[in-house]
Every structure is written in structure tokens, then in C-alpha cells.
PDB file of C-alpha atoms and ligand atoms in Angstrom:
ATOM      1  CA  MET A   1      15.541  -3.657  12.052  1.00 69.00           C
ATOM      2  CA  ASP A   2      12.005  -2.437  12.586  1.00 93.00           C
ATOM      3  CA  CYS A   3      10.185  -3.328   9.369  1.00 98.00           C
ATOM      4  CA  LEU A   4       6.415  -3.927   9.198  1.00 98.00           C
ATOM      5  CA  PHE A   5       6.543  -6.384   6.290  1.00 98.00           C
ATOM      6  CA  CYS A   6       9.463  -8.312   7.800  1.00 98.00           C
ATOM      7  CA  GLY A   7       7.088  -8.656  10.750  1.00 98.00           C
ATOM      8  CA  VAL A   8       4.397 -10.065   8.458  1.00 98.00           C
ATOM      9  CA  ALA A   9       6.918 -12.452   6.863  1.00 98.00           C
ATOM     10  CA  ALA A  10       7.968 -13.624  10.331  1.00 98.00           C
ATOM     11  CA  GLY A  11       4.347 -14.204  11.359  1.00 97.00           C
ATOM     12  CA  GLU A  12       4.663 -11.566  14.084  1.00 97.00           C
ATOM     13  CA  VAL A  13       2.228  -9.142  12.414  1.00 98.00           C
ATOM     14  CA  PRO A  14      -1.124 -10.780  11.595  1.00 98.00           C
ATOM     15  CA  ALA A  15      -2.124 -10.815   7.938  1.00 98.00           C
ATOM     16  CA  THR A  16      -4.585 -12.602   5.670  1.00 98.00           C
ATOM     17  CA  VAL A  17      -2.197 -14.674   3.579  1.00 98.00           C
ATOM     18  CA  VAL A  18      -3.513 -15.723   0.161  1.00 98.00           C
ATOM     19  CA  HIS A  19      -0.390 -17.129  -1.559  1.00 98.00           C
ATOM     20  CA  GLU A  20       3.010 -18.408  -0.431  1.00 98.00           C
ATOM     21  CA  THR A  21       6.199 -19.652  -2.033  1.00 98.00           C
ATOM     22  CA  ASP A  22       9.536 -20.445  -0.462  1.00 98.00           C
ATOM     23  CA  ARG A  23      10.726 -16.887  -1.169  1.00 98.00           C
ATOM     24  CA  THR A  24       7.510 -14.812  -1.396  1.00 98.00           C
ATOM     25  CA  LEU A  25       4.379 -14.098   0.600  1.00 98.00           C
ATOM     26  CA  ALA A  26       1.093 -12.487  -0.532  1.00 99.00           C
ATOM     27  CA  PHE A  27      -1.519 -11.052   1.813  1.00 99.00           C
ATOM     28  CA  ARG A  28      -4.537  -8.741   1.635  1.00 99.00           C
ATOM     29  CA  ASP A  29      -3.943  -5.000   2.017  1.00 98.00           C
ATOM     30  CA  ILE A  30      -5.304  -3.706   5.329  1.00 98.00           C
ATOM     31  CA  ALA A  31      -6.928  -0.730   3.546  1.00 98.00           C
ATOM     32  CA  PRO A  32      -8.036  -2.111   0.165  1.00 98.00           C
ATOM     33  CA  LYS A  33      -8.324   0.336  -2.749  1.00 98.00           C
ATOM     34  CA  ALA A  34     -10.180  -2.201  -4.942  1.00 98.00           C
ATOM     35  CA  PRO A  35     -12.212  -5.424  -4.492  1.00 98.00           C
ATOM     36  CA  THR A  36      -8.947  -7.317  -5.030  1.00 98.00           C
ATOM     37  CA  HIS A  37      -5.985  -5.669  -3.298  1.00 98.00           C
ATOM     38  CA  VAL A  38      -3.157  -8.021  -2.423  1.00 99.00           C
ATOM     39  CA  LEU A  39       0.443  -7.165  -1.505  1.00 99.00           C
ATOM     40  CA  VAL A  40       3.195  -9.507  -2.658  1.00 99.00           C
ATOM     41  CA  ILE A  41       6.533  -9.321  -0.825  1.00 99.00           C
ATOM     42  CA  PRO A  42       9.841 -11.166  -0.829  1.00 98.00           C
ATOM     43  CA  ARG A  43      10.399 -12.884   2.521  1.00 98.00           C
ATOM     44  CA  ASP A  44      13.883 -11.316   2.573  1.00 98.00           C
ATOM     45  CA  HIS A  45      14.144  -7.606   3.262  1.00 98.00           C
ATOM     46  CA  HIS A  46      14.877  -5.385   0.247  1.00 98.00           C
ATOM     47  CA  ARG A  47      14.046  -1.691   0.396  1.00 98.00           C
ATOM     48  CA  ASP A  48      12.630  -1.161  -3.083  1.00 98.00           C
ATOM     49  CA  ILE A  49      12.497  -2.550  -6.602  1.00 98.00           C
ATOM     50  CA  GLY A  50      15.808  -0.909  -7.524  1.00 98.00           C
ATOM     51  CA  THR A  51      17.783  -2.437  -4.672  1.00 98.00           C
ATOM     52  CA  LEU A  52      16.042  -5.784  -5.238  1.00 98.00           C
ATOM     53  CA  MET A  53      17.015  -5.796  -8.927  1.00 98.00           C
ATOM     54  CA  ALA A  54      20.581  -4.862  -8.041  1.00 98.00           C
ATOM     55  CA  ASP A  55      20.958  -7.419  -5.254  1.00 98.00           C
ATOM     56  CA  ASP A  56      18.806 -10.405  -6.308  1.00 98.00           C
ATOM     57  CA  PRO A  57      17.169 -10.165  -9.757  1.00 98.00           C
ATOM     58  CA  ALA A  58      16.014 -13.790  -9.581  1.00 98.00           C
ATOM     59  CA  LEU A  59      13.949 -12.845  -6.530  1.00 98.00           C
ATOM     60  CA  ALA A  60      12.372  -9.988  -8.520  1.00 98.00           C
ATOM     61  CA  GLU A  61      11.316 -12.613 -11.068  1.00 98.00           C
ATOM     62  CA  ASP A  62       9.848 -14.752  -8.268  1.00 98.00           C
ATOM     63  CA  LEU A  63       7.974 -11.685  -6.969  1.00 98.00           C
ATOM     64  CA  PHE A  64       6.308 -10.982 -10.328  1.00 98.00           C
ATOM     65  CA  ALA A  65       5.613 -14.679 -10.886  1.00 98.00           C
ATOM     66  CA  ALA A  66       3.816 -14.700  -7.538  1.00 98.00           C
ATOM     67  CA  ALA A  67       1.927 -11.491  -8.399  1.00 99.00           C
ATOM     68  CA  THR A  68       0.581 -12.962 -11.645  1.00 98.00           C
ATOM     69  CA  ALA A  69      -0.299 -16.202  -9.834  1.00 98.00           C
ATOM     70  CA  VAL A  70      -2.264 -14.155  -7.288  1.00 98.00           C
ATOM     71  CA  ALA A  71      -4.130 -12.390 -10.120  1.00 98.00           C
ATOM     72  CA  ALA A  72      -5.112 -15.790 -11.544  1.00 98.00           C
ATOM     73  CA  GLN A  73      -6.116 -17.084  -8.115  1.00 98.00           C
ATOM     74  CA  GLU A  74      -8.240 -13.968  -7.532  1.00 98.00           C
ATOM     75  CA  GLY A  75     -10.021 -14.497 -10.864  1.00 98.00           C
ATOM     76  CA  VAL A  76      -9.188 -11.096 -12.331  1.00 98.00           C
ATOM     77  CA  VAL A  77      -7.093 -12.122 -15.340  1.00 98.00           C
ATOM     78  CA  GLU A  78      -9.880 -11.993 -17.918  1.00 98.00           C
ATOM     79  CA  ALA A  79     -11.263  -8.645 -16.760  1.00 98.00           C
ATOM     80  CA  GLY A  80      -7.767  -7.255 -16.250  1.00 98.00           C
ATOM     81  CA  TYR A  81      -5.806  -6.011 -13.319  1.00 98.00           C
ATOM     82  CA  ARG A  82      -3.017  -3.644 -12.335  1.00 98.00           C
ATOM     83  CA  LEU A  83       0.388  -4.327 -10.763  1.00 98.00           C
ATOM     84  CA  VAL A  84       1.883  -1.334  -8.936  1.00 98.00           C
ATOM     85  CA  VAL A  85       5.323  -0.960  -7.351  1.00 98.00           C
ATOM     86  CA  ASN A  86       5.454   2.404  -5.598  1.00 98.00           C
ATOM     87  CA  THR A  87       9.070   3.471  -5.154  1.00 98.00           C
ATOM     88  CA  GLY A  88      10.432   6.244  -2.936  1.00 98.00           C
ATOM     89  CA  PRO A  89       8.688   9.407  -1.724  1.00 98.00           C
ATOM     90  CA  ASP A  90       7.469  10.678  -5.103  1.00 97.00           C
ATOM     91  CA  GLY A  91       6.332   7.151  -5.959  1.00 97.00           C
ATOM     92  CA  GLY A  92       4.149   7.058  -2.866  1.00 97.00           C
ATOM     93  CA  GLN A  93       6.038   4.249  -1.123  1.00 98.00           C
ATOM     94  CA  THR A  94       5.082   4.214   2.557  1.00 98.00           C
ATOM     95  CA  VAL A  95       6.489   0.819   3.609  1.00 98.00           C
ATOM     96  CA  ASP A  96      10.186   0.430   2.832  1.00 98.00           C
ATOM     97  CA  HIS A  97      10.086  -3.310   2.120  1.00 98.00           C
ATOM     98  CA  VAL A  98       9.519  -3.819  -1.599  1.00 98.00           C
ATOM     99  CA  HIS A  99       6.006  -4.979  -2.471  1.00 99.00           C
ATOM    100  CA  VAL A 100       3.847  -5.427  -5.560  1.00 99.00           C
ATOM    101  CA  HIS A 101       0.232  -4.310  -5.298  1.00 98.00           C
ATOM    102  CA  VAL A 102      -2.165  -6.604  -7.188  1.00 99.00           C
ATOM    103  CA  LEU A 103      -5.288  -4.532  -7.843  1.00 98.00           C
ATOM    104  CA  GLY A 104      -8.419  -5.749  -9.601  1.00 98.00           C
ATOM    105  CA  GLY A 105     -12.181  -6.105  -9.578  1.00 98.00           C
ATOM    106  CA  ARG A 106     -12.851  -2.604 -10.897  1.00 98.00           C
ATOM    107  CA  PRO A 107     -11.568  -0.416 -13.738  1.00 97.00           C
ATOM    108  CA  PHE A 108      -8.609   1.908 -13.154  1.00 97.00           C
ATOM    109  CA  THR A 109      -7.888   5.166 -14.892  1.00 95.00           C
ATOM    110  CA  TRP A 110      -4.632   6.140 -16.581  1.00 96.00           C
ATOM    111  CA  PRO A 111      -2.626   8.151 -15.766  1.00 95.00           C
ATOM    112  CA  PRO A 112      -3.012   7.781 -11.997  1.00 88.00           C
ATOM    113  CA  GLY A 113      -3.564  10.965  -9.999  1.00 79.00           C
TER     114      GLY A 113
HETATM  115  P1  5GP B   1       2.874   1.655  -0.390  1.00 74.83           P
HETATM  116  O1  5GP B   1       2.180   2.968  -0.157  1.00 74.83           O
HETATM  117  O2  5GP B   1       4.174   1.561   0.380  1.00 74.83           O
HETATM  118  O3  5GP B   1       3.037   1.318  -1.852  1.00 74.83           O
HETATM  119  O4  5GP B   1       1.892   0.543   0.131  1.00 74.83           O
HETATM  120  C1  5GP B   1       1.836   0.137   1.468  1.00 74.83           C
HETATM  121  C2  5GP B   1       0.503  -0.575   1.629  1.00 74.83           C
HETATM  122  O5  5GP B   1       0.564  -1.300   2.830  1.00 74.83           O
HETATM  123  C3  5GP B   1      -0.707   0.359   1.716  1.00 74.83           C
HETATM  124  O6  5GP B   1      -1.622   0.063   0.665  1.00 74.83           O
HETATM  125  C4  5GP B   1      -1.282   0.078   3.103  1.00 74.83           C
HETATM  126  O7  5GP B   1      -2.695   0.068   3.119  1.00 74.83           O
HETATM  127  C5  5GP B   1      -0.713  -1.296   3.410  1.00 74.83           C
HETATM  128  N1  5GP B   1      -0.504  -1.566   4.836  1.00 74.83           N
HETATM  129  C6  5GP B   1       0.027  -0.710   5.777  1.00 74.83           C
HETATM  130  N2  5GP B   1       0.094  -1.317   6.970  1.00 74.83           N
HETATM  131  C7  5GP B   1      -0.388  -2.578   6.777  1.00 74.83           C
HETATM  132  C8  5GP B   1      -0.562  -3.696   7.670  1.00 74.83           C
HETATM  133  O8  5GP B   1      -0.247  -3.655   8.869  1.00 74.83           O
HETATM  134  N3  5GP B   1      -1.102  -4.829   7.128  1.00 74.83           N
HETATM  135  C9  5GP B   1      -1.452  -4.912   5.806  1.00 74.83           C
HETATM  136  N4  5GP B   1      -1.982  -6.072   5.385  1.00 74.83           N
HETATM  137  N5  5GP B   1      -1.292  -3.892   4.957  1.00 74.83           N
HETATM  138  C10 5GP B   1      -0.765  -2.750   5.426  1.00 74.83           C
HETATM  139 ZN1   ZN B   2      11.448  -5.735   5.688  1.00 74.83          ZN
END
């Protein structure tokens, strides 16, 4: 399978890793949309949040635990931050390996564009 984030998890695609657990990996987005922009992925391949929840809900819990740990590590908890899980074409998902965006360091508007 040709998957960019499986490549990151395998260490074959270089990335700036900021947090690791046995089942998750977090690294800086290559095109950051905010001062803090980290992507958190499961090491195992799952296409999106729906298939992850269906196939391994405990891993979804690990993913969000890692995302909140990254927010704390990045020092954005007090000011606030945003977790985003783009899903499918209308959701703006461009990499089909589920990932949580951890965005912080500036205010965000709601609703998104
Ligand atoms: P999506 O649009 O699927 O929710 O988010 C994919 C994210 O992956 C985008 O924010 C994009 O900037 C980021 N991205 C794409 N290619 C790479 C890469 O090779 N390395 C890293 N670190 N991020 C990437
Ligand atoms: Zn993958």
C-alpha cells in the first residue's frame, strides 16, 4: 500500500516527531496553518475516523489521548486549541490515513469556511 503517513510511521518519510506512544505518533504539519500545527496518527493504517471507530475504538481513544497530551506539551491548553479530524472529500481529507490536527497559538473562527 502506498500511504504517506504509513511512510512516516515506518520512518521512511522524514518528519519532525514531537510525541510518541506504542500505538501513536505525532509530528509537525509540513504546511502549518497555525503556530502550533501537529498531526497525530495511529501507527496502524486506518482510512478515517469512521473505520477506526468501527475496527479499533480503543485506538481512537489512544489517538485523542495523544492529541490532548500534545496540546499540553505545546503549551496551548490555557489559551485554547482546536482538534480537527477531516473526513472524506467534503471534510477536506487529503491523506487517507486517519489523523487528528492539533491547532493552537492563535484564535480560530467558527464556523470554519
Ligand atoms: P488533511 O487535509 O488530510 O486533513 O490533512 C493532511 C495534512 O497533511 C495537511 O495539513 C498537509 O499539510 C499535511 N501533509 C501533507 N504531506 C505531508 C508530509 O509529507 N509531511 C507532513 N509532516 N505533513 C504533510
Ligand atoms: Zn497509512
